[in-house]
Amino acid sequence: MKKLCNYRVIVFSFIAMLFSMASILLLNFNRIYLIVLFTLSITLFLLFLFNTKKLKYIFIPLFLIIGLTIVTFYDYTIESSKVDYYKASIQGRVFEVRTNGVVIEDVTVANKKINGNMIIFTNDNFNIGDIIYSYEQVNKIEYDCTDSYINSLYDKNIFHSCTSDKFVKISTSKLSVSEKIKINTRYLYNKYLKKESGDIAYGMVFGDTSMMDTELRYGLSKTGLNHIFAVSGLHIGILASFIFWINKKLKIKGAFNIILTMVALILYNVLCGYSPSMVRATIMMLILLFGNEYGFKNDALSRLALSGIIILLYKPYSMFTISFQLSFFAVFGLITFGKIITNKLTKLPHKLASLIGASLSVNFAILPFIFYHFKAFPIWFLPANCIILPLLPVIYALTLCFTILELIFPMVNLLALIDYLFIPIKLVTILCSEVNISMVNMVFSGLALTTYLLAEVTISPYIFIKKQYKISIFTFLIILSLVFIFI
C-alpha cells in the first residue's frame, strides 16, 4: 500500500503537541476529554514501545502527553494565582506604555505579589520605570482562546486589569539596558523624524506598533504591508547575514562566527520582547547556520516544527496569537507553495516570478487567519508587496544601521535620511487608501478556517495521492469552507 506522506519525526511531534494543547484549550479543559486523551496517548505509547517495527512512531503519543501536561500545568499555575478584589491597593512598575494606558510588572495587590503583569486603562501619562500606586478594583482576565485580544494579553503574561485615572507616581525605578535603548531610540526618532516616519521606523526595528497612529496603521493594513512590523524571518535573515558578513571580514570563521551571530540574535530578541515570529525566525536561522557549518541535512519543514515545539514548551498559549499563526503559516506557505508557483510563471523574469511566487504562496497560506482575525483582506497586497519587498532589505538595513550609529554617535544626524527611505512605503499606502475598494470583507468561522487549512495540506506536495483526487478533495474542501462562512 502506498504511503500517504513521509514520516518526519519533528514535524509529527509538533503536530501532536499542537493538537493536544489546542484541543484541550478549545474544549476548556473538559475532564472527560482529558481522561480519554491521556488514556489513548499512554496506550499508544506502550504499544509503540513494545513493537520494534512501530518504535519510530513513539514520539507522536509522547508529544501528545507532553502537550497535555504542559498546558494543564500552565493553566493551573495561572488560575490558582489570580486575584479578584472589589477594592485593593495596587502597586507596580510601568514597563510598557500604550495609547490607552500602561502595563505594569512586579505587581502587588493588597500588599501581596501576584503572578504575571497587569494592564491599567488610564488617561494619565506615565513613563517606563515609574512606580505607580492606587486603591482600585482588580479584575482577573478570563482566558478565551477564540478572543484575539485576550490571547495577545496572555502572550505578554497579562492576567489582570484595572480601569482608573487615579493612579499616582510614587517613585522611579532604574531602567534596564534594553529599556534605555528603546527610550533613547524613540526620543531620537521624535527629534529627527516626522511622526509617521518615526512610527514606521520604531515598528520596523522593534516590532512595536502600540504607539502608532491609528490612521497610519489602518492605511498600512489596506496595503497588506503590516508584516514589515512583525520582526521575523526577513529581519532576522538580514541581521544574521550582516553579522555573518562582518565576522568573515574580520577573519572570524567556523563555530565562533555562529556563536557571535547567535549572541547578537538573542540580544535582539531580548530587545524586542521575544515575539513568536521572532523566536521562530531566530531558531530556524540558527539551525540553518549550524547545519551549513557542520554538513547536517537541513529540512525547512522540520526547522519550522522544531521552533514551534520550543515556543510551545515555554508559552503554550501563544499558539492562538495572531503573531504565532501568521508567522508559522506564512513560512509554511513559502516552503510548500513558493517554488511551485514560481515555476509556473516561466514567462516572467526569474526575480519577478520569485517575488510574485513568494507573495502569493504566503498570502494563500495565511488567508483564512486574516479573515478570521481581521474580517477583511487587502486587495492590493500583490502590487504593494511587489513594489516594497525588493526595497525592504535596503530600507530595514539602513534604518537599523543609522539608528545604531545615532545611538553611539549622537551628533552624526543620519536619522534625517530615514524620512527619504520611507517614501515608497508612504506612497503605496496613500495610493491604496485612495482607492474606493481596497479590502474584501468576509468573516471566517472556526470551522471555515479548519476546513481551509485541511485544503492547504491536501494540495501540498507532502500528501502522496493522485493529482486528480488531490484537486477534487481540495476543491471540495474549499467549497465546504465557503459553505461554513455563510451558514
Short mmCIF file of C-alpha atoms in Angstrom, two decimals:
data_model
loop_
_atom_site.label_atom_id
_atom_site.label_comp_id
_atom_site.label_asym_id
_atom_site.label_seq_id
_atom_site.Cartn_x
_atom_site.Cartn_y
_atom_site.Cartn_z
CA MET A 1 0.00 0.00 0.00
CA LYS A 2 1.38 3.40 -1.00
CA LYS A 3 2.06 5.67 1.97
CA LEU A 4 0.06 8.87 2.32
CA CYS A 5 3.01 11.05 3.38
CA ASN A 6 6.59 10.92 4.61
CA TYR A 7 7.10 10.49 8.35
CA ARG A 8 9.14 13.40 9.69
CA VAL A 9 9.72 12.84 13.41
CA ILE A 10 9.94 16.51 14.40
CA VAL A 11 7.00 17.58 12.21
CA PHE A 12 4.67 14.86 13.52
CA SER A 13 5.81 15.54 17.10
CA PHE A 14 4.93 19.22 16.66
CA ILE A 15 1.54 18.38 15.14
CA ALA A 16 0.79 16.00 18.03
CA MET A 17 1.79 18.58 20.63
CA LEU A 18 -0.15 21.34 18.87
CA PHE A 19 -3.27 19.15 18.57
CA SER A 20 -3.10 18.14 22.23
CA MET A 21 -2.76 21.71 23.52
CA ALA A 22 -5.24 23.31 21.10
CA SER A 23 -7.99 20.73 21.61
CA ILE A 24 -7.72 20.98 25.42
CA LEU A 25 -7.95 24.77 25.34
CA LEU A 26 -10.80 24.80 22.80
CA LEU A 27 -12.76 22.34 24.96
CA ASN A 28 -11.97 24.41 28.05
CA PHE A 29 -10.22 21.57 29.92
CA ASN A 30 -13.17 19.19 29.69
CA ARG A 31 -12.36 16.46 32.22
CA ILE A 32 -13.79 13.58 30.19
CA TYR A 33 -11.76 14.66 27.14
CA LEU A 34 -8.60 14.99 29.26
CA ILE A 35 -9.02 11.46 30.61
CA VAL A 36 -9.75 10.00 27.15
CA LEU A 37 -6.80 11.81 25.52
CA PHE A 38 -4.39 10.83 28.30
CA THR A 39 -5.53 7.17 28.27
CA LEU A 40 -5.29 6.96 24.48
CA SER A 41 -1.82 8.57 24.48
CA ILE A 42 -0.48 6.22 27.16
CA THR A 43 -1.95 3.20 25.33
CA LEU A 44 -0.34 4.21 22.02
CA PHE A 45 2.95 4.94 23.76
CA LEU A 46 3.07 1.43 25.27
CA LEU A 47 2.00 -0.22 22.00
CA PHE A 48 4.77 1.53 20.04
CA LEU A 49 7.29 0.95 22.84
CA PHE A 50 6.95 -2.85 22.66
CA ASN A 51 6.72 -3.06 18.87
CA THR A 52 10.15 -2.55 17.29
CA LYS A 53 8.64 -2.01 13.83
CA LYS A 54 6.50 0.86 15.12
CA LEU A 55 9.01 2.25 17.63
CA LYS A 56 9.77 5.31 15.49
CA TYR A 57 6.16 6.46 15.94
CA ILE A 58 6.53 6.61 19.72
CA PHE A 59 7.16 10.36 19.55
CA ILE A 60 3.54 11.02 18.50
CA PRO A 61 1.91 9.78 21.76
CA LEU A 62 4.88 11.12 23.73
CA PHE A 63 4.28 14.67 22.48
CA LEU A 64 0.53 14.28 22.98
CA ILE A 65 1.32 13.62 26.65
CA ILE A 66 3.86 16.47 26.81
CA GLY A 67 1.35 18.91 25.31
CA LEU A 68 -1.39 17.77 27.68
CA THR A 69 0.88 18.02 30.72
CA ILE A 70 2.36 21.43 29.91
CA VAL A 71 -0.90 23.21 29.04
CA THR A 72 -2.66 21.76 32.12
CA PHE A 73 0.19 22.74 34.44
CA TYR A 74 0.47 26.20 32.87
CA ASP A 75 -3.27 26.81 33.24
CA TYR A 76 -3.31 25.59 36.87
CA THR A 77 -0.36 27.83 37.75
CA ILE A 78 -2.05 30.91 36.28
CA GLU A 79 -5.57 30.28 37.54
CA SER A 80 -4.51 29.39 41.08
CA SER A 81 -2.54 32.64 41.39
CA LYS A 82 -5.23 35.01 40.09
CA VAL A 83 -6.88 37.50 42.44
CA ASP A 84 -10.19 39.33 42.20
CA TYR A 85 -10.75 42.24 44.61
CA TYR A 86 -13.60 44.72 44.71
CA LYS A 87 -11.14 47.27 46.11
CA ALA A 88 -7.47 46.83 46.96
CA SER A 89 -4.15 48.63 46.93
CA ILE A 90 -2.30 48.19 43.61
CA GLN A 91 1.36 48.95 43.03
CA GLY A 92 3.64 48.12 40.13
CA ARG A 93 6.36 49.25 37.77
CA VAL A 94 5.46 50.59 34.31
CA PHE A 95 7.32 48.63 31.63
CA GLU A 96 5.12 49.32 28.60
CA VAL A 97 3.23 52.44 27.54
CA ARG A 98 0.18 52.10 25.27
CA THR A 99 -2.21 54.57 23.67
CA ASN A 100 -4.97 53.54 26.08
CA GLY A 101 -2.92 53.04 29.23
CA VAL A 102 0.12 51.22 30.62
CA VAL A 103 1.25 47.71 31.53
CA ILE A 104 2.88 47.18 34.94
CA GLU A 105 5.13 44.41 36.22
CA ASP A 106 6.27 43.38 39.74
CA VAL A 107 2.63 43.88 40.73
CA THR A 108 1.49 43.79 44.35
CA VAL A 109 -2.22 43.69 45.23
CA ALA A 110 -3.25 44.13 48.88
CA ASN A 111 0.48 44.08 49.69
CA LYS A 112 0.92 40.61 48.13
CA LYS A 113 2.92 39.97 44.95
CA ILE A 114 0.81 38.40 42.20
CA ASN A 115 1.77 36.25 39.24
CA GLY A 116 2.11 37.99 35.87
CA ASN A 117 1.54 41.57 34.76
CA MET A 118 -1.44 43.94 34.87
CA ILE A 119 -2.84 46.30 32.25
CA ILE A 120 -4.05 49.67 33.53
CA PHE A 121 -6.56 51.51 31.34
CA THR A 122 -6.00 55.17 32.12
CA ASN A 123 -5.84 58.61 30.53
CA ASP A 124 -2.94 59.61 32.80
CA ASN A 125 0.56 59.83 31.34
CA PHE A 126 3.28 57.68 32.82
CA ASN A 127 6.76 56.72 31.67
CA ILE A 128 8.61 53.41 31.61
CA GLY A 129 10.24 52.87 35.00
CA ASP A 130 7.60 54.76 37.01
CA ILE A 131 6.35 53.04 40.17
CA ILE A 132 2.62 53.80 40.36
CA TYR A 133 0.02 53.22 43.07
CA SER A 134 -3.74 53.40 43.61
CA TYR A 135 -6.59 51.82 45.56
CA GLU A 136 -8.89 50.34 42.92
CA GLN A 137 -10.89 47.35 41.76
CA VAL A 138 -8.81 44.46 40.41
CA ASN A 139 -10.26 42.32 37.62
CA LYS A 140 -8.89 38.95 36.60
CA ILE A 141 -8.83 38.33 32.86
CA GLU A 142 -10.61 35.09 31.97
CA TYR A 143 -8.90 33.16 29.20
CA ASP A 144 -10.74 32.66 25.90
CA CYS A 145 -8.70 31.05 23.15
CA THR A 146 -11.09 32.41 20.49
CA ASP A 147 -10.52 36.04 21.54
CA SER A 148 -7.52 37.55 19.72
CA TYR A 149 -7.16 40.43 22.18
CA ILE A 150 -7.14 38.21 25.28
CA ASN A 151 -4.63 35.90 23.58
CA SER A 152 -2.32 38.88 23.00
CA LEU A 153 -2.60 39.78 26.70
CA TYR A 154 -1.83 36.26 27.90
CA ASP A 155 1.12 36.11 25.50
CA LYS A 156 2.61 39.03 27.48
CA ASN A 157 1.70 37.41 30.83
CA ILE A 158 -1.05 39.95 31.48
CA PHE A 159 -3.63 38.19 33.67
CA HIS A 160 -5.25 41.15 35.49
CA SER A 161 -6.69 44.53 34.53
CA CYS A 162 -7.77 47.76 36.17
CA THR A 163 -9.51 50.89 34.88
CA SER A 164 -8.74 54.13 36.70
CA ASP A 165 -7.48 57.70 36.30
CA LYS A 166 -6.46 57.86 39.97
CA PHE A 167 -3.06 56.20 39.79
CA VAL A 168 -0.18 58.30 41.11
CA LYS A 169 3.54 58.05 40.61
CA ILE A 170 5.29 57.35 43.92
CA SER A 171 8.86 56.79 42.71
CA THR A 172 11.05 55.94 39.73
CA SER A 173 12.99 52.70 39.26
CA LYS A 174 16.24 52.10 37.46
CA LEU A 175 15.84 51.39 33.74
CA SER A 176 17.25 48.23 32.17
CA VAL A 177 19.72 48.47 29.29
CA SER A 178 17.08 47.40 26.74
CA GLU A 179 14.62 49.99 28.08
CA LYS A 180 17.24 52.74 27.84
CA ILE A 181 17.98 51.77 24.24
CA LYS A 182 14.28 51.80 23.27
CA ILE A 183 13.56 55.08 25.07
CA ASN A 184 16.61 56.78 23.53
CA THR A 185 15.66 55.44 20.10
CA ARG A 186 12.10 56.75 20.44
CA TYR A 187 13.48 60.14 21.56
CA LEU A 188 15.81 60.33 18.55
CA TYR A 189 13.01 59.35 16.14
CA ASN A 190 10.73 62.03 17.63
CA LYS A 191 13.54 64.59 17.39
CA TYR A 192 14.73 63.99 13.83
CA LEU A 193 11.82 62.35 12.00
CA LYS A 194 8.26 63.19 11.11
CA LYS A 195 5.66 61.45 13.28
CA GLU A 196 4.72 58.90 10.58
CA SER A 197 8.35 58.07 9.78
CA GLY A 198 9.21 57.71 13.46
CA ASP A 199 6.32 55.29 14.00
CA ILE A 200 7.30 53.24 10.92
CA ALA A 201 10.97 53.13 11.93
CA TYR A 202 10.21 52.13 15.53
CA GLY A 203 7.77 49.44 14.40
CA MET A 204 10.22 48.09 11.82
CA VAL A 205 13.20 47.93 14.20
CA PHE A 206 11.45 46.75 17.40
CA GLY A 207 8.23 45.20 16.10
CA ASP A 208 6.24 47.56 18.35
CA THR A 209 3.28 49.42 16.84
CA SER A 210 1.46 50.10 20.14
CA MET A 211 2.06 53.86 19.84
CA MET A 212 1.47 54.03 16.08
CA ASP A 213 -1.20 56.43 14.88
CA THR A 214 -4.48 54.58 14.22
CA GLU A 215 -4.90 56.16 10.78
CA LEU A 216 -1.42 55.10 9.70
CA ARG A 217 -1.96 51.55 10.99
CA TYR A 218 -5.27 51.30 9.13
CA GLY A 219 -3.70 52.68 5.94
CA LEU A 220 -0.90 50.09 6.09
CA SER A 221 -3.43 47.30 6.64
CA LYS A 222 -5.03 48.19 3.30
CA THR A 223 -1.72 47.51 1.54
CA GLY A 224 -1.01 44.15 3.17
CA LEU A 225 2.31 45.55 4.43
CA ASN A 226 1.67 45.03 8.14
CA HIS A 227 4.13 42.12 8.10
CA ILE A 228 7.09 44.53 7.89
CA PHE A 229 6.41 45.40 11.55
CA ALA A 230 6.49 41.80 12.75
CA VAL A 231 10.19 41.23 13.38
CA SER A 232 10.53 37.83 11.73
CA GLY A 233 12.33 35.91 9.00
CA LEU A 234 13.18 38.84 6.75
CA HIS A 235 14.54 40.99 9.59
CA ILE A 236 16.43 38.13 11.25
CA GLY A 237 17.81 36.98 7.90
CA ILE A 238 19.12 40.44 7.05
CA LEU A 239 20.63 40.95 10.51
CA ALA A 240 22.22 37.48 10.63
CA SER A 241 23.66 37.86 7.11
CA PHE A 242 25.09 41.28 8.00
CA ILE A 243 26.73 39.99 11.22
CA PHE A 244 27.99 36.87 9.45
CA TRP A 245 29.49 39.03 6.70
CA ILE A 246 31.23 41.36 9.19
CA ASN A 247 32.65 38.39 11.10
CA LYS A 248 34.08 36.90 7.91
CA LYS A 249 35.67 40.23 7.02
CA LEU A 250 37.26 40.19 10.47
CA LYS A 251 38.55 36.65 9.74
CA ILE A 252 36.20 35.14 12.32
CA LYS A 253 35.09 31.78 10.97
CA GLY A 254 33.52 28.48 11.93
CA ALA A 255 31.72 27.87 15.20
CA PHE A 256 32.92 31.15 16.74
CA ASN A 257 31.26 33.09 13.91
CA ILE A 258 27.99 31.24 14.51
CA ILE A 259 28.20 31.79 18.28
CA LEU A 260 28.71 35.54 17.84
CA THR A 261 25.77 35.64 15.42
CA MET A 262 23.67 33.65 17.89
CA VAL A 263 24.52 36.03 20.76
CA ALA A 264 23.59 39.05 18.60
CA LEU A 265 20.25 37.47 17.60
CA ILE A 266 19.42 36.55 21.22
CA LEU A 267 20.18 40.12 22.35
CA TYR A 268 17.92 41.41 19.59
CA ASN A 269 15.19 39.06 20.85
CA VAL A 270 15.61 40.46 24.36
CA LEU A 271 15.32 43.98 22.98
CA CYS A 272 12.15 43.22 21.00
CA GLY A 273 10.37 41.12 23.63
CA TYR A 274 10.53 37.56 22.28
CA SER A 275 7.55 37.66 19.91
CA PRO A 276 6.62 34.20 18.49
CA SER A 277 7.52 35.28 14.94
CA MET A 278 10.94 36.48 16.07
CA VAL A 279 11.73 33.40 18.18
CA ARG A 280 10.63 31.16 15.31
CA ALA A 281 12.84 33.01 12.82
CA THR A 282 15.84 33.00 15.20
CA ILE A 283 15.63 29.27 15.89
CA MET A 284 15.27 28.46 12.18
CA MET A 285 18.20 30.72 11.31
CA LEU A 286 20.48 29.17 13.96
CA ILE A 287 19.61 25.62 12.87
CA LEU A 288 20.36 26.62 9.27
CA LEU A 289 23.73 28.16 10.21
CA PHE A 290 24.82 25.17 12.30
CA GLY A 291 23.58 22.77 9.63
CA ASN A 292 25.52 24.52 6.87
CA GLU A 293 28.66 24.69 9.01
CA TYR A 294 28.69 21.02 10.03
CA GLY A 295 27.08 19.49 6.94
CA PHE A 296 23.77 18.47 8.52
CA LYS A 297 20.76 17.96 6.28
CA ASN A 298 18.50 21.00 6.57
CA ASP A 299 14.80 20.32 6.16
CA ALA A 300 12.89 23.61 6.27
CA LEU A 301 9.65 22.00 7.45
CA SER A 302 11.44 20.24 10.33
CA ARG A 303 13.16 23.51 11.30
CA LEU A 304 9.78 25.22 11.38
CA ALA A 305 8.33 22.42 13.52
CA LEU A 306 11.27 22.44 15.95
CA SER A 307 10.93 26.18 16.50
CA GLY A 308 7.21 25.64 17.15
CA ILE A 309 7.92 22.96 19.76
CA ILE A 310 10.39 25.22 21.59
CA ILE A 311 7.93 28.14 21.66
CA LEU A 312 5.02 26.00 22.88
CA LEU A 313 7.16 24.44 25.62
CA TYR A 314 7.52 27.78 27.39
CA LYS A 315 4.48 29.66 26.03
CA PRO A 316 1.66 27.22 25.20
CA TYR A 317 -0.99 29.97 24.93
CA SER A 318 0.92 31.67 22.12
CA MET A 319 -0.50 29.17 19.58
CA PHE A 320 -3.70 31.21 19.42
CA THR A 321 -2.00 34.58 18.99
CA ILE A 322 -2.15 36.31 15.62
CA SER A 323 1.65 36.62 15.58
CA PHE A 324 2.21 32.85 16.00
CA GLN A 325 -0.42 31.82 13.45
CA LEU A 326 0.55 34.30 10.74
CA SER A 327 4.28 33.70 11.24
CA PHE A 328 4.13 29.90 11.09
CA PHE A 329 1.65 29.60 8.26
CA ALA A 330 3.40 32.29 6.22
CA VAL A 331 6.60 30.23 6.38
CA PHE A 332 4.65 27.02 5.73
CA GLY A 333 3.14 28.62 2.63
CA LEU A 334 6.51 29.85 1.41
CA ILE A 335 8.18 26.45 1.96
CA THR A 336 5.31 24.48 0.46
CA PHE A 337 3.98 26.55 -2.43
CA GLY A 338 6.66 29.18 -3.17
CA LYS A 339 8.69 27.21 -5.72
CA ILE A 340 5.60 25.59 -7.24
CA ILE A 341 4.01 28.96 -8.06
CA THR A 342 7.34 30.46 -9.18
CA ASN A 343 7.93 27.57 -11.60
CA LYS A 344 4.53 28.20 -13.18
CA LEU A 345 5.47 31.80 -14.02
CA THR A 346 8.01 30.87 -16.70
CA LYS A 347 7.19 33.82 -18.97
CA LEU A 348 8.21 36.36 -16.34
CA PRO A 349 11.79 37.34 -15.38
CA HIS A 350 13.00 34.96 -12.66
CA LYS A 351 13.35 37.59 -9.93
CA LEU A 352 9.85 38.95 -10.57
CA ALA A 353 8.45 35.42 -10.72
CA SER A 354 10.13 34.58 -7.39
CA LEU A 355 8.72 37.73 -5.81
CA ILE A 356 5.19 37.04 -7.04
CA GLY A 357 5.52 33.36 -6.10
CA ALA A 358 6.59 34.24 -2.56
CA SER A 359 3.83 36.81 -2.08
CA LEU A 360 1.07 34.57 -3.48
CA SER A 361 2.18 31.48 -1.54
CA VAL A 362 2.38 33.36 1.77
CA ASN A 363 -0.99 35.07 1.32
CA PHE A 364 -2.66 31.83 0.17
CA ALA A 365 -1.50 30.18 3.40
CA ILE A 366 -2.46 32.98 5.80
CA LEU A 367 -5.71 33.99 4.05
CA PRO A 368 -8.06 32.20 6.49
CA PHE A 369 -6.31 33.73 9.52
CA ILE A 370 -6.59 37.22 8.03
CA PHE A 371 -10.34 36.78 7.53
CA TYR A 372 -10.76 35.07 10.91
CA HIS A 373 -8.98 37.75 12.95
CA PHE A 374 -9.44 40.94 10.89
CA LYS A 375 -12.63 40.14 8.92
CA ALA A 376 -11.07 41.68 5.79
CA PHE A 377 -8.29 41.05 3.27
CA PRO A 378 -6.32 43.70 1.31
CA ILE A 379 -6.97 43.50 -2.44
CA TRP A 380 -3.77 45.33 -3.36
CA PHE A 381 -1.38 43.11 -1.40
CA LEU A 382 0.32 41.76 -4.55
CA PRO A 383 1.31 45.04 -6.28
CA ALA A 384 2.12 46.63 -2.89
CA ASN A 385 4.42 43.76 -1.90
CA CYS A 386 5.99 43.57 -5.37
CA ILE A 387 6.98 47.23 -5.02
CA ILE A 388 8.08 47.25 -1.37
CA LEU A 389 9.59 43.79 -0.75
CA PRO A 390 12.58 44.26 -3.12
CA LEU A 391 13.34 47.56 -1.34
CA LEU A 392 12.70 46.32 2.19
CA PRO A 393 16.12 44.71 2.87
CA VAL A 394 17.81 48.02 1.99
CA ILE A 395 15.25 50.10 3.94
CA TYR A 396 15.49 47.89 7.04
CA ALA A 397 19.29 47.53 6.95
CA LEU A 398 19.89 51.28 6.54
CA THR A 399 17.28 52.15 9.19
CA LEU A 400 18.94 49.78 11.65
CA CYS A 401 22.47 51.00 10.80
CA PHE A 402 21.53 54.69 11.03
CA THR A 403 19.78 54.06 14.35
CA ILE A 404 22.78 52.24 15.84
CA LEU A 405 25.20 54.93 14.64
CA GLU A 406 22.98 57.70 16.04
CA LEU A 407 22.80 55.94 19.42
CA ILE A 408 26.59 55.61 19.55
CA PHE A 409 27.46 58.95 17.91
CA PRO A 410 24.53 61.32 18.66
CA MET A 411 25.96 64.22 16.64
CA VAL A 412 26.08 62.37 13.29
CA ASN A 413 22.40 63.13 12.49
CA LEU A 414 21.97 60.34 9.94
CA LEU A 415 18.40 59.68 11.06
CA ALA A 416 17.07 62.55 8.93
CA LEU A 417 17.81 60.35 5.89
CA ILE A 418 15.31 57.74 7.09
CA ASP A 419 12.45 60.03 6.06
CA TYR A 420 13.53 59.55 2.44
CA LEU A 421 13.82 55.75 2.86
CA PHE A 422 10.15 55.51 3.79
CA ILE A 423 8.83 57.49 0.80
CA PRO A 424 7.95 54.30 -1.19
CA ILE A 425 6.03 52.84 1.79
CA LYS A 426 4.14 56.11 2.30
CA LEU A 427 3.31 56.48 -1.40
CA VAL A 428 2.00 52.91 -1.69
CA THR A 429 -0.07 53.41 1.48
CA ILE A 430 -1.57 56.66 0.17
CA LEU A 431 -2.38 55.17 -3.25
CA CYS A 432 -4.07 52.09 -1.76
CA SER A 433 -6.00 54.23 0.71
CA GLU A 434 -7.32 56.49 -2.06
CA VAL A 435 -8.86 53.58 -3.98
CA ASN A 436 -12.56 53.16 -3.15
CA ILE A 437 -12.41 49.37 -2.95
CA SER A 438 -9.25 48.26 -1.15
CA MET A 439 -10.49 45.48 1.15
CA VAL A 440 -12.56 42.32 0.73
CA ASN A 441 -14.76 41.89 3.79
CA MET A 442 -15.54 38.35 4.94
CA VAL A 443 -15.89 36.60 8.30
CA PHE A 444 -14.30 33.16 8.68
CA SER A 445 -15.71 30.90 11.38
CA GLY A 446 -13.55 28.35 13.19
CA LEU A 447 -14.99 25.56 11.01
CA ALA A 448 -14.29 27.51 7.81
CA LEU A 449 -10.71 28.16 8.93
CA THR A 450 -10.08 24.50 9.81
CA THR A 451 -11.54 23.26 6.51
CA TYR A 452 -9.43 25.73 4.52
CA LEU A 453 -6.27 24.57 6.34
CA LEU A 454 -7.10 20.94 5.52
CA ALA A 455 -7.43 22.02 1.89
CA GLU A 456 -3.95 23.60 2.04
CA VAL A 457 -2.42 20.42 3.44
CA THR A 458 -4.23 18.26 0.87
CA ILE A 459 -2.95 20.24 -2.13
CA SER A 460 0.62 20.38 -0.75
CA PRO A 461 3.36 18.16 -2.22
CA TYR A 462 3.69 16.39 1.16
CA ILE A 463 0.50 14.39 0.52
CA PHE A 464 1.03 11.49 -1.91
CA ILE A 465 -2.26 10.92 -3.70
CA LYS A 466 -3.10 11.05 -7.41
CA LYS A 467 -3.34 14.54 -8.87
CA GLN A 468 -6.98 14.25 -9.94
CA TYR A 469 -8.02 13.04 -6.46
CA LYS A 470 -5.96 15.77 -4.83
CA ILE A 471 -7.62 18.50 -6.91
CA SER A 472 -11.08 17.04 -6.28
CA ILE A 473 -10.56 16.87 -2.50
CA PHE A 474 -9.04 20.36 -2.45
CA THR A 475 -11.97 21.82 -4.43
CA PHE A 476 -14.49 20.08 -2.18
CA LEU A 477 -12.81 21.40 1.00
CA ILE A 478 -12.62 24.97 -0.35
CA ILE A 479 -16.32 24.88 -1.27
CA LEU A 480 -17.10 23.42 2.16
CA SER A 481 -15.18 26.22 3.88
CA LEU A 482 -17.25 28.77 1.89
CA VAL A 483 -20.42 26.99 3.00
CA PHE A 484 -19.30 27.27 6.63
CA ILE A 485 -18.82 31.03 6.13
CA PHE A 486 -22.42 31.60 5.08
CA ILE A 487 -24.25 29.25 7.44
#
